[in-house]
Amino acid sequence: MTKGELKYEGKAKKVYATDNPETYIVEYKDDATAFNAQKRGTIANKGIVNNAVTSRLFTYLASFDVPTHFIEQLSEREQLVKAVKIIPIEVIVRNKTAGSFAKRYGVEEGIVLTPTVLEWCYKSDALGDPPLNDVTAIALGLASPDELETMMDLAMDINDGLITFFANRGLELIDFKIEFGKLPSGEIILADEISPDTCRLWDTASGERMDKDRFRRDLGNVEGAYQEVFKRVMGDANA
Ligand SMILES: Nc1ncnc2c1ncn2[C@@H]1O[C@H](COP(=O)(O)OP(=O)(O)OP(=O)(O)O)[C@@H](O)[C@H]1O
Ligand SMILES: [Mg+2]
């Protein structure tokens, strides 16, 4: 598989064309940003961790019928994926309060949310990813009602699967952000990544944060936490 033209360079990954128009190569970088890129840095070997973790999680999710863009891991930092048109909606699932949600509503972090919260945000760095509700997303032409329903159902299935997967590895899934893409057929599939950059993971035993909040909040041992998540995810605990 040869790497073609650079299609897109984001904050965490580069996306390349291949000799097949239906596939892209994604390369994971060590660059880290937070607070809409106001804070920038690097996390040593993050690209290696996030590529491996995403590959493992997408393979796991596919095993119970979640359609994903993942085809295969090509190298430490690269994976082959199906080319999609990204739906410009960030889908956020929250099991417990944390981060911007806790701040927005003036509540402590770590409170159980019942029912599980699903939020949509408009994927626009220029606008700071503003929140959307269903009718706003539809009226702006970002997705159809059926597409929103599909994304909601898939997001809840993904949450159920990931909660179990991480619990078996001593990690609590607090919240996460995913992106979906559309194939030329119109089918909606899970795209982008699922990693410590895009999930909040708290160590079950100690409550310690094992995700990008260590970078956002200058908690120290950022690389160590990513390495620990890598070790647990790639270990042979039951799915
Ligand atoms: N299968 C795919 N096909 C096409 N684009 C994809 C695919 N998977 C992920 N992408 C896109 O690749 C881009 C690069 O990822 P990265 O995480 O670096 O972006 P980002 O800095 O978070 O910026 P953005 O605001 O564009 O998401 C993102 O825009 C993401 O939506
Ligand atoms: Mg991203």
Short mmCIF file of C-alpha atoms and ligand atoms in Angstrom, two decimals:
data_model
loop_
_atom_site.label_atom_id
_atom_site.label_comp_id
_atom_site.label_asym_id
_atom_site.label_seq_id
_atom_site.Cartn_x
_atom_site.Cartn_y
_atom_site.Cartn_z
CA MET A 1 0.00 0.00 0.00
CA THR A 2 1.66 3.25 -1.08
CA LYS A 3 1.12 6.56 0.62
CA GLY A 4 -0.15 9.19 -1.78
CA GLU A 5 -1.01 12.84 -1.42
CA LEU A 6 -1.53 14.32 2.05
CA LYS A 7 -5.29 14.91 2.14
CA TYR A 8 -5.57 16.53 5.54
CA GLU A 9 -3.35 17.33 8.50
CA GLY A 10 -5.18 17.67 11.80
CA LYS A 11 -3.85 18.28 15.28
CA ALA A 12 -3.29 14.60 16.08
CA LYS A 13 -3.18 12.78 12.75
CA LYS A 14 -2.31 13.05 9.07
CA VAL A 15 -4.57 11.51 6.45
CA TYR A 16 -3.03 10.32 3.15
CA ALA A 17 -4.58 9.12 -0.09
CA THR A 18 -3.58 5.66 -1.31
CA ASP A 19 -3.58 4.06 -4.76
CA ASN A 20 -7.14 2.91 -3.96
CA PRO A 21 -9.71 5.76 -3.86
CA GLU A 22 -11.71 3.81 -1.26
CA THR A 23 -8.94 3.82 1.35
CA TYR A 24 -6.78 6.27 3.26
CA ILE A 25 -3.69 5.84 5.41
CA VAL A 26 -3.91 7.58 8.78
CA GLU A 27 -0.65 8.49 10.53
CA TYR A 28 -0.78 9.21 14.26
CA LYS A 29 1.42 12.05 15.59
CA ASP A 30 2.75 12.87 19.07
CA ASP A 31 1.34 16.43 18.89
CA ALA A 32 -1.18 17.30 21.57
CA THR A 33 -3.52 20.25 21.83
CA ALA A 34 -6.18 21.24 24.35
CA PHE A 35 -8.78 23.97 24.86
CA ASN A 36 -9.35 24.39 21.12
CA ALA A 37 -5.59 24.44 20.43
CA GLN A 38 -4.81 27.29 22.84
CA LYS A 39 -2.51 24.84 24.64
CA ARG A 40 -0.02 22.91 22.51
CA GLY A 41 2.67 20.36 23.21
CA THR A 42 3.83 16.85 22.47
CA ILE A 43 3.40 13.62 24.37
CA ALA A 44 6.27 11.23 23.62
CA ASN A 45 5.08 8.13 21.75
CA LYS A 46 1.42 9.17 21.95
CA GLY A 47 1.01 8.39 18.24
CA ILE A 48 2.17 4.82 18.80
CA VAL A 49 -0.18 4.36 21.77
CA ASN A 50 -3.21 5.91 20.05
CA ASN A 51 -2.70 3.94 16.84
CA ALA A 52 -2.44 0.64 18.75
CA VAL A 53 -5.33 1.43 21.13
CA THR A 54 -7.63 2.58 18.30
CA SER A 55 -6.76 -0.50 16.22
CA ARG A 56 -7.53 -2.80 19.17
CA LEU A 57 -10.79 -1.04 20.13
CA PHE A 58 -12.14 -0.78 16.56
CA THR A 59 -11.41 -4.50 16.04
CA TYR A 60 -13.21 -5.27 19.30
CA LEU A 61 -16.23 -3.10 18.37
CA ALA A 62 -16.44 -4.71 14.90
CA SER A 63 -16.70 -8.10 16.64
CA PHE A 64 -20.14 -7.11 17.85
CA ASP A 65 -21.30 -5.58 14.64
CA VAL A 66 -20.37 -1.91 15.01
CA PRO A 67 -19.39 -0.85 11.46
CA THR A 68 -16.02 0.98 11.50
CA HIS A 69 -13.53 2.51 9.05
CA PHE A 70 -10.66 0.37 10.38
CA ILE A 71 -9.11 -2.10 7.91
CA GLU A 72 -5.67 -2.93 9.33
CA GLN A 73 -2.72 -1.58 11.27
CA LEU A 74 0.18 -1.01 8.86
CA SER A 75 2.97 0.06 11.20
CA GLU A 76 3.56 1.54 14.64
CA ARG A 77 2.02 4.86 13.62
CA GLU A 78 -0.07 4.02 10.57
CA GLN A 79 -3.36 2.34 9.85
CA LEU A 80 -5.33 1.66 6.68
CA VAL A 81 -8.94 2.86 6.85
CA LYS A 82 -11.96 3.22 4.62
CA ALA A 83 -12.17 6.73 3.14
CA VAL A 84 -15.33 8.45 4.35
CA LYS A 85 -16.94 11.84 4.31
CA ILE A 86 -16.78 12.84 7.97
CA ILE A 87 -20.15 13.98 9.33
CA PRO A 88 -19.30 17.34 10.95
CA ILE A 89 -20.83 16.41 14.29
CA GLU A 90 -18.79 15.37 17.33
CA VAL A 91 -20.73 12.77 19.27
CA ILE A 92 -20.05 12.88 23.00
CA VAL A 93 -21.20 10.18 25.42
CA ARG A 94 -21.05 10.80 29.16
CA ASN A 95 -21.41 8.21 31.93
CA LYS A 96 -20.22 10.54 34.71
CA THR A 97 -19.84 14.30 34.95
CA ALA A 98 -16.44 15.74 34.01
CA GLY A 99 -14.69 18.46 32.04
CA SER A 100 -16.77 20.99 30.10
CA PHE A 101 -20.04 19.35 31.19
CA ALA A 102 -19.27 19.82 34.90
CA LYS A 103 -18.17 23.39 34.23
CA ARG A 104 -21.18 24.29 32.07
CA TYR A 105 -23.75 23.07 34.58
CA GLY A 106 -21.81 23.96 37.75
CA VAL A 107 -21.59 20.43 39.14
CA GLU A 108 -18.79 18.34 40.66
CA GLU A 109 -16.89 15.87 38.50
CA GLY A 110 -17.56 12.15 38.92
CA ILE A 111 -21.34 12.19 39.48
CA VAL A 112 -23.16 9.28 37.78
CA LEU A 113 -25.41 10.48 34.94
CA THR A 114 -28.73 8.65 34.60
CA PRO A 115 -29.67 8.29 31.85
CA THR A 116 -26.37 8.28 30.00
CA VAL A 117 -25.92 11.67 28.31
CA LEU A 118 -25.41 12.04 24.57
CA GLU A 119 -24.36 15.43 23.20
CA TRP A 120 -23.81 16.68 19.66
CA CYS A 121 -21.29 19.43 18.87
CA TYR A 122 -20.69 21.10 15.51
CA LYS A 123 -17.21 20.06 14.39
CA SER A 124 -15.73 23.49 13.68
CA ASP A 125 -12.43 24.60 15.22
CA ALA A 126 -13.09 28.17 14.03
CA LEU A 127 -16.29 28.28 16.12
CA GLY A 128 -14.91 26.26 19.06
CA ASP A 129 -17.12 23.18 18.42
CA PRO A 130 -20.42 24.72 19.63
CA PRO A 131 -23.21 22.47 21.00
CA LEU A 132 -26.09 21.43 18.71
CA ASN A 133 -29.49 19.96 19.38
CA ASP A 134 -31.27 17.61 16.96
CA VAL A 135 -33.32 20.22 15.14
CA THR A 136 -30.34 22.56 14.83
CA ALA A 137 -28.22 19.79 13.30
CA ILE A 138 -31.02 18.97 10.84
CA ALA A 139 -31.80 22.62 10.01
CA LEU A 140 -28.12 23.31 9.35
CA GLY A 141 -28.05 20.33 6.99
CA LEU A 142 -25.37 18.52 8.99
CA ALA A 143 -27.32 15.25 9.20
CA SER A 144 -30.81 13.87 8.53
CA PRO A 145 -33.15 12.67 11.32
CA ASP A 146 -32.42 9.04 10.34
CA GLU A 147 -28.69 9.66 10.42
CA LEU A 148 -28.92 11.21 13.90
CA GLU A 149 -30.87 8.17 15.08
CA THR A 150 -28.28 5.80 13.61
CA MET A 151 -25.44 7.72 15.28
CA MET A 152 -27.26 7.74 18.60
CA ASP A 153 -27.93 3.98 18.51
CA LEU A 154 -24.35 3.21 17.48
CA ALA A 155 -22.93 5.55 20.13
CA MET A 156 -24.91 3.76 22.87
CA ASP A 157 -23.78 0.32 21.62
CA ILE A 158 -20.19 1.55 21.49
CA ASN A 159 -20.52 2.88 25.05
CA ASP A 160 -21.82 -0.47 26.35
CA GLY A 161 -18.96 -2.33 24.69
CA LEU A 162 -16.26 0.07 25.81
CA ILE A 163 -17.47 0.22 29.43
CA THR A 164 -17.01 -3.57 29.70
CA PHE A 165 -13.73 -3.59 27.80
CA PHE A 166 -12.15 -0.95 30.04
CA ALA A 167 -13.69 -2.31 33.26
CA ASN A 168 -11.94 -5.63 32.58
CA ARG A 169 -8.70 -3.65 32.55
CA GLY A 170 -9.22 -1.67 35.73
CA LEU A 171 -10.34 1.50 33.96
CA GLU A 172 -13.60 3.40 34.29
CA LEU A 173 -14.95 5.03 31.13
CA ILE A 174 -16.18 8.46 32.24
CA ASP A 175 -16.91 9.96 28.80
CA PHE A 176 -15.69 9.94 25.20
CA LYS A 177 -15.96 11.72 21.82
CA ILE A 178 -16.42 9.89 18.53
CA GLU A 179 -16.84 10.85 14.89
CA PHE A 180 -18.84 9.10 12.22
CA GLY A 181 -18.32 9.09 8.47
CA LYS A 182 -20.40 8.29 5.44
CA LEU A 183 -19.41 5.77 2.76
CA PRO A 184 -20.39 6.46 -0.87
CA SER A 185 -23.27 3.99 -0.31
CA GLY A 186 -24.64 6.31 2.41
CA GLU A 187 -23.80 3.84 5.18
CA ILE A 188 -22.70 5.50 8.41
CA ILE A 189 -19.63 4.00 10.07
CA LEU A 190 -17.47 4.81 13.08
CA ALA A 191 -14.38 6.75 11.93
CA ASP A 192 -11.51 8.75 13.47
CA GLU A 193 -10.07 7.33 16.74
CA ILE A 194 -10.84 6.12 20.25
CA SER A 195 -7.85 6.69 22.51
CA PRO A 196 -6.74 8.40 25.74
CA ASP A 197 -6.92 11.64 23.69
CA THR A 198 -10.66 11.21 23.15
CA CYS A 199 -11.81 9.29 26.27
CA ARG A 200 -11.73 10.06 29.98
CA LEU A 201 -10.43 6.96 31.75
CA TRP A 202 -10.06 6.83 35.52
CA ASP A 203 -8.14 4.06 37.26
CA THR A 204 -10.77 1.98 39.06
CA ALA A 205 -8.62 1.38 42.13
CA SER A 206 -7.10 4.82 42.70
CA GLY A 207 -9.41 7.15 40.74
CA GLU A 208 -6.31 8.54 39.03
CA ARG A 209 -6.82 10.13 35.61
CA MET A 210 -5.26 8.05 32.83
CA ASP A 211 -6.05 10.26 29.82
CA LYS A 212 -5.44 13.63 28.16
CA ASP A 213 -6.65 15.49 31.26
CA ARG A 214 -3.10 14.89 32.61
CA PHE A 215 -1.88 17.11 29.76
CA ARG A 216 -4.78 19.60 29.87
CA ARG A 217 -4.41 20.16 33.61
CA ASP A 218 -0.62 19.73 33.97
CA LEU A 219 -1.04 16.76 36.30
CA GLY A 220 2.36 15.28 35.39
CA ASN A 221 3.31 11.75 34.25
CA VAL A 222 1.38 12.20 30.98
CA GLU A 223 3.55 9.73 29.02
CA GLY A 224 3.39 7.22 31.89
CA ALA A 225 -0.42 7.26 31.89
CA TYR A 226 -0.59 6.73 28.10
CA GLN A 227 1.90 3.84 28.42
CA GLU A 228 -0.16 2.28 31.21
CA VAL A 229 -3.38 2.47 29.15
CA PHE A 230 -1.45 0.93 26.22
CA LYS A 231 -0.25 -1.93 28.44
CA ARG A 232 -3.72 -2.66 29.80
CA VAL A 233 -5.55 -2.37 26.46
CA MET A 234 -3.04 -4.55 24.61
CA GLY A 235 -2.86 -7.09 27.45
CA ASP A 236 -4.85 -10.32 27.26
CA ALA A 237 -7.66 -9.54 29.71
CA ASN A 238 -11.07 -10.84 28.57
CA ALA A 239 -12.78 -8.54 26.11
N1 LIG B 1 -11.81 7.42 7.60
C1 LIG B 1 -11.64 8.72 7.48
N2 LIG B 1 -11.82 9.33 6.28
C2 LIG B 1 -11.66 10.68 6.16
N3 LIG B 1 -11.28 11.50 7.17
C3 LIG B 1 -11.07 10.94 8.38
C4 LIG B 1 -11.24 9.54 8.60
N4 LIG B 1 -11.00 9.29 9.92
C5 LIG B 1 -10.68 10.48 10.49
N5 LIG B 1 -10.72 11.48 9.58
C6 LIG B 1 -10.43 12.92 9.79
O1 LIG B 1 -9.03 13.09 9.86
C7 LIG B 1 -8.74 14.39 10.38
C8 LIG B 1 -7.45 14.38 11.14
O2 LIG B 1 -7.60 13.91 12.43
P1 LIG B 1 -7.17 14.78 13.69
O3 LIG B 1 -7.66 14.05 14.88
O4 LIG B 1 -5.73 15.12 13.61
O5 LIG B 1 -8.03 16.10 13.42
P2 LIG B 1 -8.27 17.27 14.45
O6 LIG B 1 -7.07 18.07 14.65
O7 LIG B 1 -8.95 16.68 15.62
O8 LIG B 1 -9.15 18.24 13.60
P3 LIG B 1 -10.60 18.21 13.15
O9 LIG B 1 -11.17 19.41 13.82
O10 LIG B 1 -10.53 18.32 11.65
O11 LIG B 1 -11.18 16.93 13.64
C9 LIG B 1 -10.00 14.79 11.16
O12 LIG B 1 -10.64 15.84 10.47
C10 LIG B 1 -10.86 13.53 11.10
O13 LIG B 1 -12.24 13.85 11.11
MG MG B 2 -9.08 14.72 16.32
#
